[in-house]
Coordinates of C-alpha atoms and ligand atoms in Angstrom, one line a residue:
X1 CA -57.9 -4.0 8.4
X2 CA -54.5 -5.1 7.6
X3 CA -51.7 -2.8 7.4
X4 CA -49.8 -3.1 4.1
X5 CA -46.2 -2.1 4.1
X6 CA -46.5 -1.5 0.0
X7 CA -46.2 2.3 -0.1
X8 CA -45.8 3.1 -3.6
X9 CA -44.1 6.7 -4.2
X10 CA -43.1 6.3 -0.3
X11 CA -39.8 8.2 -1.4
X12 CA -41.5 10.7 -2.8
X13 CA -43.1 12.5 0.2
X14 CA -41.7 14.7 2.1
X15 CA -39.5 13.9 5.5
X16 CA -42.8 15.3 7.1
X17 CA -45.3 12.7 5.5
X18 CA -43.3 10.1 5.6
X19 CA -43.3 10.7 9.8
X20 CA -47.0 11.4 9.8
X21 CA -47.5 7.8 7.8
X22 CA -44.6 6.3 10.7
X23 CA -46.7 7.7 13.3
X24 CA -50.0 6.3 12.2
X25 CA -48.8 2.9 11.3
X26 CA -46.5 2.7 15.0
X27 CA -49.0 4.4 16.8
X28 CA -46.7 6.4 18.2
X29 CA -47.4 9.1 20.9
X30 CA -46.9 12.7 20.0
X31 CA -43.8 12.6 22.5
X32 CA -42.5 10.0 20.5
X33 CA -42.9 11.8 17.4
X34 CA -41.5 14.8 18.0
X35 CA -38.3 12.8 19.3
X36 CA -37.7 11.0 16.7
X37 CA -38.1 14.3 14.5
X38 CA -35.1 15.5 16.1
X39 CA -32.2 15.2 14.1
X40 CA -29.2 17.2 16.2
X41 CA -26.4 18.1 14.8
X42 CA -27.2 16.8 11.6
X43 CA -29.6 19.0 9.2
X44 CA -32.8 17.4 7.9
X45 CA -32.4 18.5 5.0
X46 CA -28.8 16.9 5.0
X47 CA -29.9 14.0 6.7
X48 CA -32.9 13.6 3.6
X49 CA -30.4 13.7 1.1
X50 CA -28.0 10.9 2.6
X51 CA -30.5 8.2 2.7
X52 CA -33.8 7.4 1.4
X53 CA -36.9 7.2 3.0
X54 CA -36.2 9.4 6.1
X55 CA -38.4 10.0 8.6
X56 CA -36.3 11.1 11.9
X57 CA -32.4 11.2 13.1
X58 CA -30.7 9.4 15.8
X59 CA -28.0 10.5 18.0
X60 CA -24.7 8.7 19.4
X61 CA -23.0 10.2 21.9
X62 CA -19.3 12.0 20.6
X63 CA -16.6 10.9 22.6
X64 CA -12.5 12.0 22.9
X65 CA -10.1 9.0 23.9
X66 CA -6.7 10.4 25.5
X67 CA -3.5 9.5 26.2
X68 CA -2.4 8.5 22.6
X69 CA 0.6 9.2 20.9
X70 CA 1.2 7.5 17.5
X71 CA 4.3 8.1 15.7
X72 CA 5.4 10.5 18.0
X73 CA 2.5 12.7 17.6
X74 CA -0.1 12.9 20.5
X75 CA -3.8 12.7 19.3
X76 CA -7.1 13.4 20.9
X77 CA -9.3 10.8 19.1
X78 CA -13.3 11.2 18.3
X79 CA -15.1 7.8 18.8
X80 CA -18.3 7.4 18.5
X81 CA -20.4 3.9 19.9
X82 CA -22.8 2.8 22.1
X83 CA -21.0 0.6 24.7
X84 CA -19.7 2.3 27.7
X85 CA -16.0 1.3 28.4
X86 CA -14.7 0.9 25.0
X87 CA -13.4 4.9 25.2
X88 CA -12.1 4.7 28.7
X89 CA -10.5 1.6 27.9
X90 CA -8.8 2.9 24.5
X91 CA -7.3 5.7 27.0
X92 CA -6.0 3.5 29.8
X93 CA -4.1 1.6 27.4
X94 CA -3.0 4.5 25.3
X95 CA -1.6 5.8 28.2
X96 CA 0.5 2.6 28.6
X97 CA 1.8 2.8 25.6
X98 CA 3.1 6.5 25.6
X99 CA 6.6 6.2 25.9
X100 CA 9.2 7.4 23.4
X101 CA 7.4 7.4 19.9
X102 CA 3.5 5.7 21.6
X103 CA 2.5 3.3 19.0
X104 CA 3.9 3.0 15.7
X105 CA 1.8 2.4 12.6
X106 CA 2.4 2.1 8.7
X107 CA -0.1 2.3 6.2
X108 CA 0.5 0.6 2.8
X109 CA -0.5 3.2 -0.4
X110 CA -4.5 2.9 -0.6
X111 CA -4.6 0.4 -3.3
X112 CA -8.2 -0.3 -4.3
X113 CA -9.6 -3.6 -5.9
X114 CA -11.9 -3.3 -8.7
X115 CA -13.7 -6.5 -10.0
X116 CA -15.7 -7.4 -13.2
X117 CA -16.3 -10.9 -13.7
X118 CA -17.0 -12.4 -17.0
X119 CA -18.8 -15.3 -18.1
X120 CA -19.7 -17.3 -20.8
X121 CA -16.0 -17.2 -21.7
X122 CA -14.6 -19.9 -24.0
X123 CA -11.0 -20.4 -24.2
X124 CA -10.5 -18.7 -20.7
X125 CA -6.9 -18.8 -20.5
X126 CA -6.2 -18.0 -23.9
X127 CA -8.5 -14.8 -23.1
X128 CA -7.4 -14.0 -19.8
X129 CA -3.6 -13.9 -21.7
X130 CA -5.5 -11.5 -24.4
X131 CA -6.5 -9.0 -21.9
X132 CA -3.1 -8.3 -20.3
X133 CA -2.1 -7.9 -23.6
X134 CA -4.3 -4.7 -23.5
X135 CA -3.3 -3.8 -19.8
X136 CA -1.9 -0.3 -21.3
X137 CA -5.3 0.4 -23.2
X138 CA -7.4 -1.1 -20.3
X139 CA -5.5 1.2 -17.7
X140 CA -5.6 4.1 -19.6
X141 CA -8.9 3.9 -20.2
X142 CA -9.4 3.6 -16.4
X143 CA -7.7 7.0 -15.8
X144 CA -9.4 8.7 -18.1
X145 CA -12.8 8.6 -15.6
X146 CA -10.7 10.3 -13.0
X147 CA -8.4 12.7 -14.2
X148 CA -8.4 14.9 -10.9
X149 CA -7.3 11.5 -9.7
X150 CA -4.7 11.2 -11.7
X151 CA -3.1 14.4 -11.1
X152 CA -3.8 14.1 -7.3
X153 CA -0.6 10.9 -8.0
X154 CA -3.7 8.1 -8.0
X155 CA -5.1 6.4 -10.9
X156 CA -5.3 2.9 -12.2
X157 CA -1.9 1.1 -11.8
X158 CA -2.2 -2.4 -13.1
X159 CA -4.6 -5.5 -13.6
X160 CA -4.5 -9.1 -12.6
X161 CA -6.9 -11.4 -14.4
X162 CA -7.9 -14.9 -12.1
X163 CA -9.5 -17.7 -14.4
X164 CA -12.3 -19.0 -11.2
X165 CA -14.1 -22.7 -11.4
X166 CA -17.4 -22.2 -11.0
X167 CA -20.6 -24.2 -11.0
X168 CA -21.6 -22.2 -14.1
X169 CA -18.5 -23.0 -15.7
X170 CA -15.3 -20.8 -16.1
X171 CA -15.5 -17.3 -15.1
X172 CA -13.2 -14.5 -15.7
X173 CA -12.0 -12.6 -12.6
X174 CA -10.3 -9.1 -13.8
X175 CA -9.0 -6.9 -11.3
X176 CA -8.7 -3.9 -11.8
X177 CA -5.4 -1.9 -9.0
X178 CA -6.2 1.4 -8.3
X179 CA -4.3 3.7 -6.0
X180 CA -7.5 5.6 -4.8
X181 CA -5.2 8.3 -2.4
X182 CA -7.8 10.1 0.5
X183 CA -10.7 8.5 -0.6
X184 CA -11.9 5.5 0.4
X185 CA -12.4 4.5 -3.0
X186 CA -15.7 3.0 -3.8
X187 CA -17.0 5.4 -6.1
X188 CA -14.0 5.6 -8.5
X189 CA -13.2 2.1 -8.5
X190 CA -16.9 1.2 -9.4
X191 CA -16.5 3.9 -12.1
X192 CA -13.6 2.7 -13.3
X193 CA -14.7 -1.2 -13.5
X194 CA -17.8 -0.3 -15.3
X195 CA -16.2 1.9 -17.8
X196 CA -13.8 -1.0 -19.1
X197 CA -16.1 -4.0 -18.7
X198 CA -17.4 -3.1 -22.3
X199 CA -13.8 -3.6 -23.3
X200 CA -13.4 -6.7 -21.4
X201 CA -16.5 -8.0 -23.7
X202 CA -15.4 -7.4 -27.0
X203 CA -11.5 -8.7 -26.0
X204 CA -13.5 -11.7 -24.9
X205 CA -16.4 -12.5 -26.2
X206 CA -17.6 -12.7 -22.9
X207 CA -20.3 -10.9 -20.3
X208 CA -19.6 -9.0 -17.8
X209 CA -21.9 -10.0 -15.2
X210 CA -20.5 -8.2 -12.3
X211 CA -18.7 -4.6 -11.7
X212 CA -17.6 -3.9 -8.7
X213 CA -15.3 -3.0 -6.0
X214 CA -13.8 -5.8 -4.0
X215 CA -14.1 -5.0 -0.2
X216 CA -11.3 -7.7 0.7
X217 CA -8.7 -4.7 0.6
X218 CA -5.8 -6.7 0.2
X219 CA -3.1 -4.3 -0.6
X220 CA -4.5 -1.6 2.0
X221 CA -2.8 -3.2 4.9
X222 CA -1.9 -1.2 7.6
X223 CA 0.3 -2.4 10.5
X224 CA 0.3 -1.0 14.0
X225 CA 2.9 -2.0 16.6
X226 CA 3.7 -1.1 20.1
X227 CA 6.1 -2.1 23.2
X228 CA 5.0 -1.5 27.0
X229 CA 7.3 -2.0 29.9
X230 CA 5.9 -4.6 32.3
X231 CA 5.7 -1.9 35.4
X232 CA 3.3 0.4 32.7
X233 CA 0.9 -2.9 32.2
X234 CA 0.7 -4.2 35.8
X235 CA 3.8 -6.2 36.2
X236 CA 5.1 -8.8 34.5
X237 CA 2.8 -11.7 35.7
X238 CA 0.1 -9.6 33.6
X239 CA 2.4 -9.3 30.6
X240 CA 2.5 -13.1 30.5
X241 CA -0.7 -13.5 30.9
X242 CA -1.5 -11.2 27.8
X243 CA 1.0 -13.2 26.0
X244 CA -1.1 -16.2 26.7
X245 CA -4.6 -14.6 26.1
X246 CA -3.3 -14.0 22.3
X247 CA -1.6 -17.2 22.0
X248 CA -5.2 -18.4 22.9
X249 CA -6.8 -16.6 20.2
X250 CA -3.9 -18.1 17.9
X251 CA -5.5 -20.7 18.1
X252 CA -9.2 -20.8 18.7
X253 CA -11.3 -19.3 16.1
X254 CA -14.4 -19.2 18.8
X255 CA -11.9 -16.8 20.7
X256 CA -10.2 -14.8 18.0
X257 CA -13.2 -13.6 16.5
X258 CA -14.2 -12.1 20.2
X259 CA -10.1 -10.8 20.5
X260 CA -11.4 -9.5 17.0
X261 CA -14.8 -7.6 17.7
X262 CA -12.0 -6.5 20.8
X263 CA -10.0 -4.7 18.3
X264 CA -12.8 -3.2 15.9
X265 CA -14.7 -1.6 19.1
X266 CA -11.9 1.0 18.9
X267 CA -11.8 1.2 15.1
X268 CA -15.4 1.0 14.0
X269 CA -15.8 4.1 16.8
X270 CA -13.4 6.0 15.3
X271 CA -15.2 5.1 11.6
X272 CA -18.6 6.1 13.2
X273 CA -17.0 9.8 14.3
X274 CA -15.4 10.4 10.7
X275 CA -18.6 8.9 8.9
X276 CA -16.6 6.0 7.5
X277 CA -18.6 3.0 5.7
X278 CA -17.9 1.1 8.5
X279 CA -19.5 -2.3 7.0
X280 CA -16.8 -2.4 4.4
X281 CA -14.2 -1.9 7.0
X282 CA -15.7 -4.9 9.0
X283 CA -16.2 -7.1 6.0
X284 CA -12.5 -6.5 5.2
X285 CA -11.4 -7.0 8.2
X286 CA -12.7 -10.4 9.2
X287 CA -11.8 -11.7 5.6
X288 CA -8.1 -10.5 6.3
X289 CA -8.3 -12.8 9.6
X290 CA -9.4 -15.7 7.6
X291 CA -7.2 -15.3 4.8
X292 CA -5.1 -18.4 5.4
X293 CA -8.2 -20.9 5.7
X294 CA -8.6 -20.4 9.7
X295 CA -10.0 -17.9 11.4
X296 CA -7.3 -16.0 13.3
X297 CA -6.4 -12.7 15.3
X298 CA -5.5 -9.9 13.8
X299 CA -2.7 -8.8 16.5
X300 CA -0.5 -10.5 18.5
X301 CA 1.1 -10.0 22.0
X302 CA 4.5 -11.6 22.9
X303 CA 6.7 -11.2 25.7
X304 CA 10.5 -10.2 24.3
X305 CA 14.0 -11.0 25.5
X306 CA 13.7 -7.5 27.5
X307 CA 10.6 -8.9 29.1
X308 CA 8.4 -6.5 27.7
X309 CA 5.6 -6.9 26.2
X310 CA 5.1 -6.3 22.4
X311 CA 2.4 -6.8 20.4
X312 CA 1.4 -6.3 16.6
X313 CA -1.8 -5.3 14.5
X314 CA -2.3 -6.1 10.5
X315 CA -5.1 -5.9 8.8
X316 CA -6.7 -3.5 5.9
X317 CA -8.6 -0.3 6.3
X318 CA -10.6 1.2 3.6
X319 CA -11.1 4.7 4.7
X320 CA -11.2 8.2 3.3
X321 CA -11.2 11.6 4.3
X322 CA -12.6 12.8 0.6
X323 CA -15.9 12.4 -0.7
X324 CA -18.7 10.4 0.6
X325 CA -20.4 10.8 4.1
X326 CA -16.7 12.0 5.7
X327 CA -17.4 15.2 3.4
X328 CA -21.5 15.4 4.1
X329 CA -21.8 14.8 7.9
X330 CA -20.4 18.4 9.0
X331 CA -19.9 16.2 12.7
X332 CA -17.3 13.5 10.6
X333 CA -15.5 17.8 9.4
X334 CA -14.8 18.6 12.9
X335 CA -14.0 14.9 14.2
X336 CA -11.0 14.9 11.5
X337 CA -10.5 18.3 12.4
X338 CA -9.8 17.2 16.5
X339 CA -7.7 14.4 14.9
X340 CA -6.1 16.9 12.7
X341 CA -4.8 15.1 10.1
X342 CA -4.4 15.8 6.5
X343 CA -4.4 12.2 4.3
X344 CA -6.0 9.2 4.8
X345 CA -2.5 7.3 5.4
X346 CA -2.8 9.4 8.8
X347 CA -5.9 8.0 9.8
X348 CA -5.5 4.9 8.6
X349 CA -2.3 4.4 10.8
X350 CA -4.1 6.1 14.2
X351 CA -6.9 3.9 13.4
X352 CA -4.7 1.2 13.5
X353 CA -3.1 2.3 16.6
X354 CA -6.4 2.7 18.3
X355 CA -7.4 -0.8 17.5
X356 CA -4.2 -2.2 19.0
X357 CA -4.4 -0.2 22.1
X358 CA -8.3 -1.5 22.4
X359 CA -7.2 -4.4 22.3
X360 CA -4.5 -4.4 24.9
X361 CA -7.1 -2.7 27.1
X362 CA -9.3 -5.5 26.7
X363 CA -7.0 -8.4 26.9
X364 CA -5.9 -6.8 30.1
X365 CA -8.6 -6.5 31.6
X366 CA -9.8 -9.7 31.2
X367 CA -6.2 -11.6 32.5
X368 CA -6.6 -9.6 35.6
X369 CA -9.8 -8.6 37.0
X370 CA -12.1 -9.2 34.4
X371 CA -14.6 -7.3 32.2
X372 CA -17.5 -7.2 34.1
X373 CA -16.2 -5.0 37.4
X374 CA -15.2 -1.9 35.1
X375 CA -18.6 -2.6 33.1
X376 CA -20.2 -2.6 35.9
X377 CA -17.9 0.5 37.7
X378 CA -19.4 2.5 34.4
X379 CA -22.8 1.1 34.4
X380 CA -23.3 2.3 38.2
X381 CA -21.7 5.7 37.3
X382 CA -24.3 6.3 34.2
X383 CA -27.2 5.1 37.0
X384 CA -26.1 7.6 39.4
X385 CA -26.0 10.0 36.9
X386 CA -28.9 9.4 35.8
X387 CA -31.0 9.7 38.8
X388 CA -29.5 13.3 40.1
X389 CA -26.3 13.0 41.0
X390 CA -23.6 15.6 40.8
X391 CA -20.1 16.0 41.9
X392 CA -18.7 13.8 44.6
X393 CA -21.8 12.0 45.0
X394 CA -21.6 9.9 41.4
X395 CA -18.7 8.0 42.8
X396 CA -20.5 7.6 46.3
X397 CA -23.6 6.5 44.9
X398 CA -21.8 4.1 42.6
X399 CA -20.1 2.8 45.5
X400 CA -22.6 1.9 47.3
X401 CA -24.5 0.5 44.6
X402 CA -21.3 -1.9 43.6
X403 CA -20.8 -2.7 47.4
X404 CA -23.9 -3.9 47.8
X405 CA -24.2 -5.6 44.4
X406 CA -28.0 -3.7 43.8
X407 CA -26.7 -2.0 40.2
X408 CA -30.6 -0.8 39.7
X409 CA -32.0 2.7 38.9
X410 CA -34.5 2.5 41.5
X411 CA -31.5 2.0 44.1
X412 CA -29.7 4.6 42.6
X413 CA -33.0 6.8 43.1
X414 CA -32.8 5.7 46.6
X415 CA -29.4 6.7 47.2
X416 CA -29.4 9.9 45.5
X417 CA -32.0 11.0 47.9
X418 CA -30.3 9.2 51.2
X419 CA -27.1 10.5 50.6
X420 CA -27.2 14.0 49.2
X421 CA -29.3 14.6 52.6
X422 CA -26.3 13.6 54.6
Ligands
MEV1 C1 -16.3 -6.4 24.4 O1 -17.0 -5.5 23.7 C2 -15.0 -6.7 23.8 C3 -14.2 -7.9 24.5 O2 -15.0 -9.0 24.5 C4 -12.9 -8.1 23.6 C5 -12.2 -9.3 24.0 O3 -12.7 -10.3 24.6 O4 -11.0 -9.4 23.8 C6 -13.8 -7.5 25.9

């Protein structure tokens, strides 16, 4: 018979039944079952109220970078991702980057965007003047949803209203400024634009047809800069060959969005380990690269008169370390524990600094000796590991396997047993 995916109540089960159901429909073995019923470090009964519909847990592996130092304060920072050399690589360059103060980084207050569009607005301008007349009202009436806000120094700080052409005729964009503090923001600003769309109608005559935050974070820009001596990078024919990978990217979307996803491996790891909603990060992100029309790169490397090289990272972060998953995931407590910092300006700015250094790292590495050897260096590592070696004979093993170009398990097997004999 054929299986129907219409599971009415599906939700309502238990985290127990819904598994059985999984296990019946997959056939899955009784191995498989119990694997995917392992949840780790994170409770089942925490991980059933995050999400709906939970049937199992999955684990990343938790990972430190290194060497960093961001405005003069050394950090060990939690990433969490699945692609080997992204955390070694976030060290090595860190550790170029060290001297005097490391990287620098400056995070703009946490300004929030909250949107509710209206339509079937005549007289748009005329209306669009009528609503800032009631700015005071509207904002107040903001605050009032989030007075613990408010006394935290946040709260709704002004309004913008856009007039759009659309293909349904006018539409009223309002936008609603709010200086969210520690928290990402999501919540309160959704709060926020829904409690004064109702306003919005009756000033307009108009329907709000939409209430919601806007993820293009415009005014949460955070900057990240950094200087490295050429001797720290590997002389100065890599420095200008840095300078030219970026001016590359300058200029060829197809590139900038790889010198991009560059950059975001070291910030959407450190996301995953504080339990940040990583997709609003990314959508922000790339929208900030695009923001003049083209697709560009979010940092820039240049060689200075002191021949060293410099380069810069802009772009917005939406993060929090209040509320949401950052509070619920007791893994995200401790990662921001490691990092030890105490607003989200903090970790905005090391995430910034991480992204940079990622970056560099990457750039590096692919002006000199390319990605694939210390992929590969890693890749033979995790084989070796993973067929029984310990100690001195990872490296051996790994060796041998790069040496001979054969970077298979069954090789590694091989060697494993050959060489621990000897
Ligand atoms: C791979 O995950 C990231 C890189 O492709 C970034 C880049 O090309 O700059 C190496």
């Amino acid at each position: 018979m054929e299986k129907s995916s219409r599971i009415p109540g599906f939700y309502k089960k238990s985290l127990e039944e819904r598994l059985k159901f999984v296990v019946e429909w997959a056939g899955l073995s009784k191995e498989e079952a119990d694997l995917l019923y392992k949840f780790g470090n994170l409770e089942p009964r925490i991980a059933d109220a995050m999400i709906e519909n939970v049937v199992g847990g999955m684990a990343y592996p938790f990972a430190v970078a290194v060497n960093f130092r961001v405005n003069g304060r050394d950090y060990l920072v939690p990433m969490v991702i699945e692609e080997s050399s992204v955390v070694a690589a976030a060290s090595h360059a860190a550790k170029m980057l060290r001297r005097g103060d490391g990287i620098k980084a400056l995070a703009d207050p946490p300004i929030m965007i909250g949107q509710i569009h209206l339509v079937n607005v005549t007289a748009p301008h005329y209306k669009a003047a009528v609503i800032l007349e009631h700015k005071e009202e509207l904002l107040e009436h903001a605050n009032q949803q989030d007075p613990v806000l408010v006394k935290l120094g946040g709260g709704a700080r002004d309004l913008i209203v856009r007039v759009l052409d659309t293909s349904i005729g006018p539409v009223l964009a309002v936008h609603l400024l709010v200086d969210v503090r520690d928290a990402m923001g999501a919540n309160t600003v959704n709060t926020m634009a829904e409690s004064i769309a109702p306003i919005l109608e009756k000033l307009t005559g108009g329907k709000a047809r939409l209430r919601i935050i806007s993820n293009h974070a415009v005014y949460r820009i955070v900057r990240a800069w950094a200087r490295a001596k050429p001797e720290d990078v590997g002389g100065e024919e890599v420095v200008k060959a840095i300078a030219e990978a970026s001016a590359i990217a300058e200029a060829d979307p197809f590139r900038a969005v790889t010198h991009n996803k560059g950059i975001m491996n070291g910030i959407i790891a450190v996301a995953l380990a504080t339990a940040q909603d990583h997709r609003a990060i990314e959508a922000g992100a790339h929208a900030y690269a695009a923001k003049d029309g083209r697709y560009k790169p979010l940092s820039r490397w240049v060689v200075d008169e002191n021949s060293d090289l410099v380069g810069y990272l802009e772009l917005p972060l939406q993060i929090g370390i209040v509320g949401g998953a950052t509070r619920v995931h007791p893994i995200a407590r401790i990662a921001l524990k490691i990092l030890g910092v105490k607003t989200a300006k903090e970790l905005a700015e090391i995430m910034a600094a991480v992204g940079l250094a990622q970056n560099l790292a990457a750039l590096r590495a692919l002006v000199t000796e390319g990605i694939q050897k210390g992929h590969m260096r890693l890749h033979a590592r995790n084989l070796a590991i993973m067929a029984g070696a310990t100690g001195d004979l990872i490296d051996r093993v790994a060796e041998e396997m790069i040496k001979t170009g054969r970077i298979r398990f069954d090789y590694a097997k091989e060697l494993v047993e050959k060489l621990s004999k000897q």
